Amino acid sequence: RGERERRTREENERERERRRTENENKRTRERTRERERRREREREREGENEREREGENEREREGENERGEQERKREGVREKGEREREENERNENERKREREEEREGEQVRARTRERERE
């Protein structure tokens, strides 16, 4: 009787661990998909920005933009710095998310190894 209960507990624990691992894998896949969606949206924004820049360049060539040359240069430098800061921030946030996901995965693997030792 005690042996049967022990086996049942072990089977239940294995099933719980299997579900935990399965859920962690689902979360990891979803985070990966979300990261890809974010990257795709960023690529689309970059394309829109490029088209916008091309349009601005065209208007400047046509003489529609009458601002002084120095003002355009200053604004371009400012905008470029702003874009670079935003890009750096996005990249840093992405790296932080990836490090956190790796830590979470390592914790799950460590728990799994610990249970296997038991």
XYZ file of C-alpha atoms in Angstrom:
118
model
C 0.000 0.000 0.000
C 2.744 2.494 0.958
C 4.706 1.551 -2.150
C 1.679 2.224 -4.354
C 1.164 5.640 -2.712
C 4.835 6.481 -3.187
C 4.653 5.524 -6.874
C 1.491 7.602 -7.281
C 3.186 10.610 -5.664
C 6.202 10.175 -7.944
C 3.980 9.900 -11.006
C 2.072 13.012 -9.946
C 5.329 14.911 -9.408
C 6.606 13.839 -12.846
C 3.333 14.978 -14.409
C 3.524 18.350 -12.610
C 7.117 18.792 -13.772
C 6.141 17.857 -17.339
C 3.366 20.469 -17.266
C 5.708 23.073 -15.758
C 8.271 22.414 -18.479
C 5.578 22.468 -21.156
C 4.238 25.791 -19.853
C 7.735 27.271 -19.683
C 8.337 26.174 -23.279
C 5.060 27.809 -24.335
C 6.037 31.044 -22.590
C 9.464 30.960 -24.217
C 7.926 30.427 -27.664
C 5.476 33.282 -27.081
C 8.269 35.612 -25.941
C 10.239 34.668 -29.056
C 7.217 35.366 -31.279
C 6.634 38.704 -29.527
C 10.292 39.638 -29.964
C 10.006 38.840 -33.694
C 6.816 40.928 -33.935
C 8.601 43.848 -32.239
C 11.531 43.516 -34.636
C 9.177 43.405 -37.622
C 7.341 46.523 -36.406
C 10.706 48.245 -35.950
C 11.749 47.299 -39.506
C 8.448 48.715 -40.781
C 9.009 51.952 -38.833
C 12.530 52.189 -40.224
C 11.116 51.804 -43.737
C 8.528 54.514 -43.057
C 11.227 56.786 -41.660
C 13.384 56.171 -44.723
C 10.486 56.974 -47.071
C 9.765 60.099 -45.032
C 13.408 61.161 -45.280
C 13.338 60.533 -49.022
C 10.209 62.689 -49.293
C 11.830 65.452 -47.275
C 14.904 65.277 -49.476
C 12.715 65.531 -52.571
C 10.893 68.592 -51.206
C 14.200 70.209 -50.356
C 15.466 69.587 -53.893
C 12.285 71.154 -55.264
C 12.852 74.235 -53.157
C 9.729 73.812 -51.004
C 11.800 73.905 -47.847
C 13.125 77.441 -47.407
C 14.815 77.099 -44.037
C 18.434 78.121 -43.826
C 21.159 75.544 -44.457
C 22.557 75.794 -40.907
C 19.112 75.287 -39.354
C 18.554 72.151 -41.431
C 21.934 70.797 -40.412
C 21.325 71.441 -36.712
C 17.894 69.843 -36.835
C 19.224 66.855 -38.760
C 21.977 66.321 -36.205
C 19.463 66.634 -33.355
C 17.046 64.182 -34.974
C 19.827 61.735 -35.730
C 20.989 61.878 -32.101
C 17.426 61.360 -30.942
C 16.955 58.348 -33.230
C 20.249 56.866 -32.071
C 19.315 57.331 -28.406
C 15.933 55.679 -29.000
C 17.567 52.813 -30.896
C 20.148 52.332 -28.130
C 17.406 52.289 -25.519
C 15.386 49.728 -27.506
C 18.477 47.561 -27.968
C 19.357 47.745 -24.272
C 15.784 46.847 -23.276
C 15.853 43.902 -25.694
C 19.173 42.702 -24.240
C 17.743 42.965 -20.719
C 14.675 40.929 -21.755
C 16.866 38.282 -23.361
C 19.115 38.045 -20.282
C 16.042 37.709 -18.050
C 14.588 34.981 -20.265
C 17.914 33.133 -20.169
C 17.998 33.396 -16.368
C 14.440 32.070 -16.140
C 15.302 29.177 -18.438
C 18.399 28.353 -16.383
C 16.323 28.349 -13.204
C 13.855 25.900 -14.747
C 16.724 23.684 -15.893
C 18.301 23.830 -12.437
C 14.998 22.844 -10.791
C 14.618 20.007 -13.266
C 18.155 18.748 -12.538
C 17.491 18.981 -8.802
C 14.289 16.949 -9.123
C 16.048 14.358 -11.254
C 18.699 13.973 -8.551
C 15.975 13.389 -5.986
